[in-house]
Each structure stands twice: as C-alpha cells, then as structure tokens.
C-alpha cells in the first residue's frame, strides 16, 4: 500500500483500509467538479466552465495531497499509477460518454528540465491504458508563464495562463478530455479548453485526480 506500506489486500495500490479512507468524491457538480455531497453547494453558476463534464476522483486532502506532492516534488513516479487508476475508476462509475482523446496539461520546457517528467502525462498514460483512449501529448504545448500557479490567487491564476498554451497541429477528435493532477480554480484547464474550442473541438471534458474544496 502506497500510504501505510502494508502488502496485503491491495486495491489499485491501496490496502482496503486506506482505500476506504481516501477522500473519494461520490457526488459532484459535473460542470465544475466540486463535491456536492451532504450540504455542500457548488458556486460555478456565475462562471464560465467550458466543459461538458468536469470530474475529479478525490478531494484535495490527506493523503491524496501528499501523494501528489510525492509525485511532483519528490519525483516518486511509482505514485502515478495508483493516482491514474483513481481517475479511471471514477470515470467508469460516472458512465459518461468517453472522449476520443486524452490531452495531459503540458508543462513548460523549464519545468520539464527541472523535474524530468510531466506528472499530468504520467497520470494520463495510466488512464488511457485503463479506458483504451489514446493520449496526445504533442498537439498542445506550453510557453513560459510569469509565475508559479500555486503562489497566486484566483484572478492572478487566470491572467497568468492567458495565451500561454499553443496548438501545434490540428486535432481531428471532436471529444477530448484534459488530464491534470489537481483542479483548483480551473484556470489552467479552462485556458486549454478555450484554445481547443476556438479550434473547433466541441466536447471538452476535464478530469483530475483531485479537486480543491
């Protein structure tokens, strides 16, 4: 188990106890991905969420937040498989129309050189394999943004990624899903969705491991 390190009764990288304790999102707003179980309400009505479906597997809370940090900051690539499996399982439960193509959120050349890999691509590979959907990691690229997203507020995040993504070649698929590790304000995936929409793609979904509350 990648959280408690036991070796028995594993389920997709987690023991049964740890899998049960994960902050799974059982009911969410399919427009913005926010958990709406219990008394929680989503507040996406006044915003433009350009997705036909927006889904995350878990809330961004213990231990999922720590696992994502291990992948991104400690270069623990083995974590990408169970995180990808969480997305695939959530998608299967939703019974939505599957896209023709998965597009992982691209990373900048500078960040790729520092980290050595793109965590969204590593997760997308697992999801694509589980759902038999091809992954396109070359058609959308990322230029240099001025600041790191996690240090910015909602308005600053949106401005920071404005026009930072580039479509390098036409995409023939009409239904695509953008894959990322975490959806916070949605600024990054929205920016990619606007780019794809401007280039004729009609059905755009957003899938992530985790969604902030």
C-alpha atoms as an extended CHARMM CRD file, in Angstrom:
* protein
*
       213  EXT
         1         1  UNK       CA              0.0000000000        0.0000000000        0.0000000000  PROA      1               0.0000000000
         2         2  UNK       CA              1.4720000000        3.3640000000       -1.0150000000  PROA      2               0.0000000000
         3         3  UNK       CA              0.1270000000        5.0840000000        2.0830000000  PROA      3               0.0000000000
         4         4  UNK       CA              0.5630000000        2.6780000000        5.0160000000  PROA      4               0.0000000000
         5         5  UNK       CA              3.1490000000        0.3810000000        3.3130000000  PROA      5               0.0000000000
         6         6  UNK       CA              1.3670000000       -2.8980000000        4.1440000000  PROA      6               0.0000000000
         7         7  UNK       CA              1.4530000000       -5.6180000000        1.4920000000  PROA      7               0.0000000000
         8         8  UNK       CA             -1.8910000000       -7.3910000000        1.9180000000  PROA      8               0.0000000000
         9         9  UNK       CA             -5.3220000000       -6.8240000000        0.3900000000  PROA      9               0.0000000000
        10        10  UNK       CA             -4.1550000000       -4.1870000000       -2.0560000000  PROA      10              0.0000000000
        11        11  UNK       CA             -6.6480000000       -2.4540000000       -4.3240000000  PROA      11              0.0000000000
        12        12  UNK       CA             -5.1070000000       -0.3680000000       -7.0900000000  PROA      12              0.0000000000
        13        13  UNK       CA             -2.0760000000        0.4380000000       -4.9400000000  PROA      13              0.0000000000
        14        14  UNK       CA             -4.0040000000        0.9490000000       -1.6890000000  PROA      14              0.0000000000
        15        15  UNK       CA             -4.8790000000       -1.5580000000        1.0070000000  PROA      15              0.0000000000
        16        16  UNK       CA             -8.6090000000       -1.9330000000        1.6190000000  PROA      16              0.0000000000
        17        17  UNK       CA             -8.4850000000        0.2170000000        4.7510000000  PROA      17              0.0000000000
        18        18  UNK       CA             -6.6100000000        3.0910000000        3.1280000000  PROA      18              0.0000000000
        19        19  UNK       CA             -8.7820000000        2.9140000000        0.0070000000  PROA      19              0.0000000000
        20        20  UNK       CA            -11.8660000000        3.1950000000        2.2060000000  PROA      20              0.0000000000
        21        21  UNK       CA            -10.3740000000        6.2310000000        3.9770000000  PROA      21              0.0000000000
        22        22  UNK       CA             -9.4820000000        8.1110000000        0.7990000000  PROA      22              0.0000000000
        23        23  UNK       CA            -11.4340000000       11.3720000000        0.3380000000  PROA      23              0.0000000000
        24        24  UNK       CA            -13.3820000000        9.9330000000       -2.6100000000  PROA      24              0.0000000000
        25        25  UNK       CA            -15.8200000000       12.3250000000       -4.2840000000  PROA      25              0.0000000000
        26        26  UNK       CA            -19.0250000000       10.3050000000       -4.5150000000  PROA      26              0.0000000000
        27        27  UNK       CA            -21.2650000000       13.0930000000       -5.8370000000  PROA      27              0.0000000000
        28        28  UNK       CA            -20.0450000000       16.1990000000       -7.6150000000  PROA      28              0.0000000000
        29        29  UNK       CA            -21.1990000000       19.0330000000       -9.8170000000  PROA      29              0.0000000000
        30        30  UNK       CA            -20.4160000000       17.6660000000      -13.2680000000  PROA      30              0.0000000000
        31        31  UNK       CA            -19.8820000000       21.2100000000      -14.5510000000  PROA      31              0.0000000000
        32        32  UNK       CA            -17.0700000000       22.2690000000      -12.1970000000  PROA      32              0.0000000000
        33        33  UNK       CA            -16.1790000000       19.0750000000      -10.3110000000  PROA      33              0.0000000000
        34        34  UNK       CA            -16.8350000000       20.3700000000       -6.7880000000  PROA      34              0.0000000000
        35        35  UNK       CA            -18.0210000000       17.8280000000       -4.2300000000  PROA      35              0.0000000000
        36        36  UNK       CA            -21.7230000000       18.4790000000       -3.5970000000  PROA      36              0.0000000000
        37        37  UNK       CA            -22.4240000000       15.6120000000       -1.2130000000  PROA      37              0.0000000000
        38        38  UNK       CA            -24.1500000000       16.4920000000        2.0440000000  PROA      38              0.0000000000
        39        39  UNK       CA            -24.9930000000       20.1720000000        2.4430000000  PROA      39              0.0000000000
        40        40  UNK       CA            -22.2110000000       21.4660000000        0.2090000000  PROA      40              0.0000000000
        41        41  UNK       CA            -23.2850000000       23.5280000000       -2.7880000000  PROA      41              0.0000000000
        42        42  UNK       CA            -21.2810000000       24.4390000000       -5.8650000000  PROA      42              0.0000000000
        43        43  UNK       CA            -20.8280000000       28.0590000000       -6.8870000000  PROA      43              0.0000000000
        44        44  UNK       CA            -19.9960000000       27.7220000000      -10.5760000000  PROA      44              0.0000000000
        45        45  UNK       CA            -23.2260000000       29.2570000000      -11.9510000000  PROA      45              0.0000000000
        46        46  UNK       CA            -21.7340000000       32.7170000000      -12.3590000000  PROA      46              0.0000000000
        47        47  UNK       CA            -18.5620000000       31.4780000000      -14.0430000000  PROA      47              0.0000000000
        48        48  UNK       CA            -17.7950000000       30.1380000000      -17.4970000000  PROA      48              0.0000000000
        49        49  UNK       CA            -16.8330000000       26.4840000000      -17.1260000000  PROA      49              0.0000000000
        50        50  UNK       CA            -16.2460000000       25.4030000000      -20.7550000000  PROA      50              0.0000000000
        51        51  UNK       CA            -16.5290000000       21.6780000000      -20.0690000000  PROA      51              0.0000000000
        52        52  UNK       CA            -19.2890000000       19.2420000000      -20.8750000000  PROA      52              0.0000000000
        53        53  UNK       CA            -18.0660000000       17.2580000000      -17.8560000000  PROA      53              0.0000000000
        54        54  UNK       CA            -15.6100000000       18.1040000000      -15.0650000000  PROA      54              0.0000000000
        55        55  UNK       CA            -14.6710000000       15.2060000000      -12.7800000000  PROA      55              0.0000000000
        56        56  UNK       CA            -12.1280000000       14.5950000000      -10.0240000000  PROA      56              0.0000000000
        57        57  UNK       CA            -11.6180000000       11.3280000000       -8.1880000000  PROA      57              0.0000000000
        58        58  UNK       CA            -10.9320000000       12.7530000000       -4.7380000000  PROA      58              0.0000000000
        59        59  UNK       CA            -10.9170000000       15.9010000000       -2.6750000000  PROA      59              0.0000000000
        60        60  UNK       CA             -7.5020000000       17.5300000000       -2.3630000000  PROA      60              0.0000000000
        61        61  UNK       CA             -6.9810000000       16.3340000000        1.2110000000  PROA      61              0.0000000000
        62        62  UNK       CA             -4.9110000000       13.8270000000        3.1900000000  PROA      62              0.0000000000
        63        63  UNK       CA             -3.4540000000       11.5290000000        1.9000000000  PROA      63              0.0000000000
        64        64  UNK       CA             -4.1130000000       12.4470000000       -1.7570000000  PROA      64              0.0000000000
        65        65  UNK       CA             -2.4580000000       15.8530000000       -1.4510000000  PROA      65              0.0000000000
        66        66  UNK       CA              0.6750000000       14.2210000000       -0.0170000000  PROA      66              0.0000000000
        67        67  UNK       CA              0.7620000000       11.5960000000       -2.7750000000  PROA      67              0.0000000000
        68        68  UNK       CA              0.5270000000       14.2600000000       -5.4780000000  PROA      68              0.0000000000
        69        69  UNK       CA              3.3510000000       16.1370000000       -3.7650000000  PROA      69              0.0000000000
        70        70  UNK       CA              5.4410000000       12.9490000000       -3.7330000000  PROA      70              0.0000000000
        71        71  UNK       CA              4.9410000000       12.6200000000       -7.4700000000  PROA      71              0.0000000000
        72        72  UNK       CA              5.6490000000       16.2470000000       -8.3390000000  PROA      72              0.0000000000
        73        73  UNK       CA              8.2200000000       17.3010000000       -5.7770000000  PROA      73              0.0000000000
        74        74  UNK       CA              9.9290000000       14.0750000000       -4.7180000000  PROA      74              0.0000000000
        75        75  UNK       CA              9.9430000000       12.5410000000       -8.2140000000  PROA      75              0.0000000000
        76        76  UNK       CA              8.2140000000        9.3900000000       -6.9750000000  PROA      76              0.0000000000
        77        77  UNK       CA              6.9310000000        8.1590000000      -10.3450000000  PROA      77              0.0000000000
        78        78  UNK       CA              5.5170000000        4.9550000000       -8.8550000000  PROA      78              0.0000000000
        79        79  UNK       CA              2.6940000000        7.0570000000       -7.3780000000  PROA      79              0.0000000000
        80        80  UNK       CA              1.4160000000        7.9690000000      -10.8490000000  PROA      80              0.0000000000
        81        81  UNK       CA             -0.1530000000        4.5440000000      -11.3970000000  PROA      81              0.0000000000
        82        82  UNK       CA             -2.4880000000        4.4770000000       -8.3580000000  PROA      82              0.0000000000
        83        83  UNK       CA             -3.3890000000        8.1290000000       -8.9680000000  PROA      83              0.0000000000
        84        84  UNK       CA             -4.2540000000        7.3540000000      -12.5930000000  PROA      84              0.0000000000
        85        85  UNK       CA             -6.2850000000        4.3540000000      -11.5000000000  PROA      85              0.0000000000
        86        86  UNK       CA             -8.3120000000        6.5950000000       -9.1880000000  PROA      86              0.0000000000
        87        87  UNK       CA             -9.3570000000        8.7330000000      -12.1640000000  PROA      87              0.0000000000
        88        88  UNK       CA            -10.1560000000        5.7060000000      -14.3220000000  PROA      88              0.0000000000
        89        89  UNK       CA            -12.3140000000        4.1680000000      -11.5960000000  PROA      89              0.0000000000
        90        90  UNK       CA            -14.2040000000        7.4150000000      -11.0830000000  PROA      90              0.0000000000
        91        91  UNK       CA            -14.8760000000        7.7670000000      -14.8160000000  PROA      91              0.0000000000
        92        92  UNK       CA            -16.1810000000        4.1940000000      -15.0010000000  PROA      92              0.0000000000
        93        93  UNK       CA            -18.5780000000        4.9150000000      -12.1230000000  PROA      93              0.0000000000
        94        94  UNK       CA            -19.9410000000        8.0290000000      -13.8210000000  PROA      94              0.0000000000
        95        95  UNK       CA            -20.9180000000        6.1510000000      -17.0130000000  PROA      95              0.0000000000
        96        96  UNK       CA            -20.3490000000        9.2080000000      -19.1760000000  PROA      96              0.0000000000
        97        97  UNK       CA            -19.6610000000        9.2190000000      -22.8880000000  PROA      97              0.0000000000
        98        98  UNK       CA            -15.9290000000        8.6730000000      -23.1890000000  PROA      98              0.0000000000
        99        99  UNK       CA            -13.7560000000       11.0610000000      -25.1990000000  PROA      99              0.0000000000
       100       100  UNK       CA            -11.8010000000       10.0570000000      -28.2730000000  PROA      100             0.0000000000
       101       101  UNK       CA             -8.5530000000       11.5570000000      -26.9750000000  PROA      101             0.0000000000
       102       102  UNK       CA             -6.8020000000       12.4640000000      -23.7170000000  PROA      102             0.0000000000
       103       103  UNK       CA             -4.7040000000       15.6350000000      -23.5510000000  PROA      103             0.0000000000
       104       104  UNK       CA             -2.4990000000       15.9850000000      -20.4570000000  PROA      104             0.0000000000
       105       105  UNK       CA             -1.8750000000       19.5370000000      -19.2720000000  PROA      105             0.0000000000
       106       106  UNK       CA              1.5460000000       20.3300000000      -20.7630000000  PROA      106             0.0000000000
       107       107  UNK       CA              4.4070000000       21.6010000000      -18.6580000000  PROA      107             0.0000000000
       108       108  UNK       CA              6.9030000000       24.2630000000      -19.6640000000  PROA      108             0.0000000000
       109       109  UNK       CA             10.3060000000       23.3310000000      -21.0640000000  PROA      109             0.0000000000
       110       110  UNK       CA             11.9570000000       24.8220000000      -17.9890000000  PROA      110             0.0000000000
       111       111  UNK       CA              9.8400000000       22.7850000000      -15.5720000000  PROA      111             0.0000000000
       112       112  UNK       CA             10.2870000000       19.6350000000      -17.6570000000  PROA      112             0.0000000000
       113       113  UNK       CA             14.0620000000       20.0650000000      -17.4630000000  PROA      113             0.0000000000
       114       114  UNK       CA             13.9000000000       20.5950000000      -13.6930000000  PROA      114             0.0000000000
       115       115  UNK       CA             11.5490000000       17.7200000000      -12.9090000000  PROA      115             0.0000000000
       116       116  UNK       CA             12.4500000000       15.3390000000      -15.7110000000  PROA      116             0.0000000000
       117       117  UNK       CA              8.8280000000       14.4130000000      -16.4590000000  PROA      117             0.0000000000
       118       118  UNK       CA              5.3120000000       15.8200000000      -16.7800000000  PROA      118             0.0000000000
       119       119  UNK       CA              3.1560000000       14.4330000000      -13.9660000000  PROA      119             0.0000000000
       120       120  UNK       CA             -0.0690000000       15.0200000000      -15.9170000000  PROA      120             0.0000000000
       121       121  UNK       CA              1.2830000000       12.9200000000      -18.7920000000  PROA      121             0.0000000000
       122       122  UNK       CA              2.3410000000       10.1060000000      -16.4620000000  PROA      122             0.0000000000
       123       123  UNK       CA             -1.1520000000       10.0360000000      -14.9630000000  PROA      123             0.0000000000
       124       124  UNK       CA             -2.7960000000       10.2750000000      -18.4060000000  PROA      124             0.0000000000
       125       125  UNK       CA             -0.8520000000        7.2290000000      -19.6300000000  PROA      125             0.0000000000
       126       126  UNK       CA             -2.4210000000        5.1170000000      -16.8680000000  PROA      126             0.0000000000
       127       127  UNK       CA             -5.9120000000        6.4770000000      -17.5060000000  PROA      127             0.0000000000
       128       128  UNK       CA             -5.5800000000        5.9480000000      -21.2520000000  PROA      128             0.0000000000
       129       129  UNK       CA             -4.4540000000        2.3680000000      -20.7820000000  PROA      129             0.0000000000
       130       130  UNK       CA             -7.3400000000        1.5930000000      -18.4160000000  PROA      130             0.0000000000
       131       131  UNK       CA            -10.0050000000        3.1450000000      -20.6410000000  PROA      131             0.0000000000
       132       132  UNK       CA             -8.4250000000        2.3390000000      -24.0230000000  PROA      132             0.0000000000
       133       133  UNK       CA             -8.1870000000        6.0020000000      -25.0520000000  PROA      133             0.0000000000
       134       134  UNK       CA             -5.1180000000        7.3710000000      -26.8860000000  PROA      134             0.0000000000
       135       135  UNK       CA             -3.0410000000       10.1080000000      -25.2510000000  PROA      135             0.0000000000
       136       136  UNK       CA             -1.8920000000       13.1440000000      -27.2560000000  PROA      136             0.0000000000
       137       137  UNK       CA              0.9530000000       14.9880000000      -25.5260000000  PROA      137             0.0000000000
       138       138  UNK       CA              2.3530000000       16.8690000000      -28.5290000000  PROA      138             0.0000000000
       139       139  UNK       CA             -0.5310000000       18.8830000000      -30.0350000000  PROA      139             0.0000000000
       140       140  UNK       CA             -0.8320000000       21.3160000000      -27.1130000000  PROA      140             0.0000000000
       141       141  UNK       CA              2.3440000000       22.8790000000      -25.7370000000  PROA      141             0.0000000000
       142       142  UNK       CA              3.0470000000       25.3920000000      -23.0270000000  PROA      142             0.0000000000
       143       143  UNK       CA              5.0250000000       28.5910000000      -23.2720000000  PROA      143             0.0000000000
       144       144  UNK       CA              6.6440000000       30.3640000000      -20.3640000000  PROA      144             0.0000000000
       145       145  UNK       CA              4.3170000000       31.7640000000      -17.7150000000  PROA      145             0.0000000000
       146       146  UNK       CA              5.3430000000       34.5830000000      -15.4280000000  PROA      146             0.0000000000
       147       147  UNK       CA              4.7100000000       32.9400000000      -12.0360000000  PROA      147             0.0000000000
       148       148  UNK       CA              4.0950000000       29.5570000000      -10.3940000000  PROA      148             0.0000000000
       149       149  UNK       CA              0.3310000000       28.9730000000      -10.1930000000  PROA      149             0.0000000000
       150       150  UNK       CA              0.2340000000       27.7590000000       -6.5760000000  PROA      150             0.0000000000
       151       151  UNK       CA              1.5060000000       31.1430000000       -5.3510000000  PROA      151             0.0000000000
       152       152  UNK       CA             -1.3360000000       33.1240000000       -6.9800000000  PROA      152             0.0000000000
       153       153  UNK       CA             -4.9430000000       33.9530000000       -6.1830000000  PROA      153             0.0000000000
       154       154  UNK       CA             -7.8550000000       33.0820000000       -8.4840000000  PROA      154             0.0000000000
       155       155  UNK       CA             -7.7090000000       36.2140000000      -10.6430000000  PROA      155             0.0000000000
       156       156  UNK       CA             -3.9230000000       36.0920000000      -10.8730000000  PROA      156             0.0000000000
       157       157  UNK       CA             -4.0030000000       32.4180000000      -11.9010000000  PROA      157             0.0000000000
       158       158  UNK       CA             -6.3570000000       33.1570000000      -14.7710000000  PROA      158             0.0000000000
       159       159  UNK       CA             -4.2150000000       36.0460000000      -16.0190000000  PROA      159             0.0000000000
       160       160  UNK       CA             -1.0190000000       34.0120000000      -15.5880000000  PROA      160             0.0000000000
       161       161  UNK       CA             -2.0950000000       31.2860000000      -18.0410000000  PROA      161             0.0000000000
       162       162  UNK       CA             -3.8200000000       33.5830000000      -20.5270000000  PROA      162             0.0000000000
       163       163  UNK       CA             -2.4040000000       32.7810000000      -24.0010000000  PROA      163             0.0000000000
       164       164  UNK       CA              0.3250000000       30.5500000000      -22.5280000000  PROA      164             0.0000000000
       165       165  UNK       CA             -0.8600000000       27.4030000000      -24.3760000000  PROA      165             0.0000000000
       166       166  UNK       CA             -0.2320000000       26.7900000000      -28.0690000000  PROA      166             0.0000000000
       167       167  UNK       CA             -1.8790000000       24.3630000000      -30.5020000000  PROA      167             0.0000000000
       168       168  UNK       CA              0.9610000000       22.9950000000      -32.6190000000  PROA      168             0.0000000000
       169       169  UNK       CA             -1.1630000000       20.9550000000      -35.0270000000  PROA      169             0.0000000000
       170       170  UNK       CA             -4.8550000000       20.3430000000      -35.7540000000  PROA      170             0.0000000000
       171       171  UNK       CA             -6.7140000000       17.8080000000      -33.6270000000  PROA      171             0.0000000000
       172       172  UNK       CA             -9.2380000000       15.7340000000      -35.5300000000  PROA      172             0.0000000000
       173       173  UNK       CA            -11.0350000000       14.3750000000      -32.4480000000  PROA      173             0.0000000000
       174       174  UNK       CA            -14.2630000000       16.1470000000      -31.5270000000  PROA      174             0.0000000000
       175       175  UNK       CA            -14.4590000000       14.8080000000      -27.9540000000  PROA      175             0.0000000000
       176       176  UNK       CA            -11.4040000000       15.2350000000      -25.7330000000  PROA      176             0.0000000000
       177       177  UNK       CA            -10.6030000000       15.1510000000      -22.0150000000  PROA      177             0.0000000000
       178       178  UNK       CA             -7.9180000000       17.3150000000      -20.4390000000  PROA      178             0.0000000000
       179       179  UNK       CA             -5.9790000000       15.4830000000      -17.7130000000  PROA      179             0.0000000000
       180       180  UNK       CA             -4.3780000000       17.2020000000      -14.7080000000  PROA      180             0.0000000000
       181       181  UNK       CA             -3.3400000000       16.2700000000      -11.1880000000  PROA      181             0.0000000000
       182       182  UNK       CA             -5.3310000000       18.9450000000       -9.3240000000  PROA      182             0.0000000000
       183       183  UNK       CA             -8.1420000000       21.3320000000      -10.2460000000  PROA      183             0.0000000000
       184       184  UNK       CA             -8.0120000000       24.4300000000       -8.0480000000  PROA      184             0.0000000000
       185       185  UNK       CA             -9.5880000000       27.4740000000       -9.7040000000  PROA      185             0.0000000000
       186       186  UNK       CA             -9.7320000000       25.6850000000      -13.0590000000  PROA      186             0.0000000000
       187       187  UNK       CA             -7.7000000000       28.4600000000      -14.7220000000  PROA      187             0.0000000000
       188       188  UNK       CA             -5.2050000000       26.1000000000      -16.3640000000  PROA      188             0.0000000000
       189       189  UNK       CA             -7.6830000000       23.6090000000      -17.8070000000  PROA      189             0.0000000000
       190       190  UNK       CA            -10.0460000000       26.4260000000      -18.8260000000  PROA      190             0.0000000000
       191       191  UNK       CA             -7.2560000000       28.1010000000      -20.8060000000  PROA      191             0.0000000000
       192       192  UNK       CA             -6.6240000000       24.8670000000      -22.7060000000  PROA      192             0.0000000000
       193       193  UNK       CA            -10.3580000000       24.3330000000      -23.2250000000  PROA      193             0.0000000000
       194       194  UNK       CA            -10.7700000000       27.8210000000      -24.7250000000  PROA      194             0.0000000000
       195       195  UNK       CA             -7.8920000000       27.1100000000      -27.1050000000  PROA      195             0.0000000000
       196       196  UNK       CA             -9.4270000000       23.8020000000      -28.1810000000  PROA      196             0.0000000000
       197       197  UNK       CA            -12.8770000000       25.3470000000      -28.5370000000  PROA      197             0.0000000000
       198       198  UNK       CA            -11.5040000000       28.1180000000      -30.7410000000  PROA      198             0.0000000000
       199       199  UNK       CA            -10.0880000000       25.4110000000      -32.9840000000  PROA      199             0.0000000000
       200       200  UNK       CA            -13.3610000000       23.5700000000      -33.4940000000  PROA      200             0.0000000000
       201       201  UNK       CA            -13.4160000000       20.9330000000      -30.7560000000  PROA      201             0.0000000000
       202       202  UNK       CA            -16.9800000000       20.7710000000      -29.4960000000  PROA      202             0.0000000000
       203       203  UNK       CA            -16.9660000000       18.4290000000      -26.4860000000  PROA      203             0.0000000000
       204       204  UNK       CA            -14.2740000000       19.0980000000      -23.8800000000  PROA      204             0.0000000000
       205       205  UNK       CA            -14.0870000000       17.3050000000      -20.5490000000  PROA      205             0.0000000000
       206       206  UNK       CA            -11.7660000000       17.9310000000      -17.5930000000  PROA      206             0.0000000000
       207       207  UNK       CA            -10.5220000000       15.0130000000      -15.4860000000  PROA      207             0.0000000000
       208       208  UNK       CA             -8.2410000000       15.2280000000      -12.4450000000  PROA      208             0.0000000000
       209       209  UNK       CA             -7.0280000000       13.2090000000       -9.5090000000  PROA      209             0.0000000000
       210       210  UNK       CA             -8.1550000000       15.8260000000       -7.0010000000  PROA      210             0.0000000000
       211       211  UNK       CA            -10.3540000000       18.9050000000       -6.6380000000  PROA      211             0.0000000000
       212       212  UNK       CA             -9.8620000000       21.5760000000       -4.0240000000  PROA      212             0.0000000000
       213       213  UNK       CA            -12.9530000000       22.3050000000       -1.9260000000  PROA      213             0.0000000000
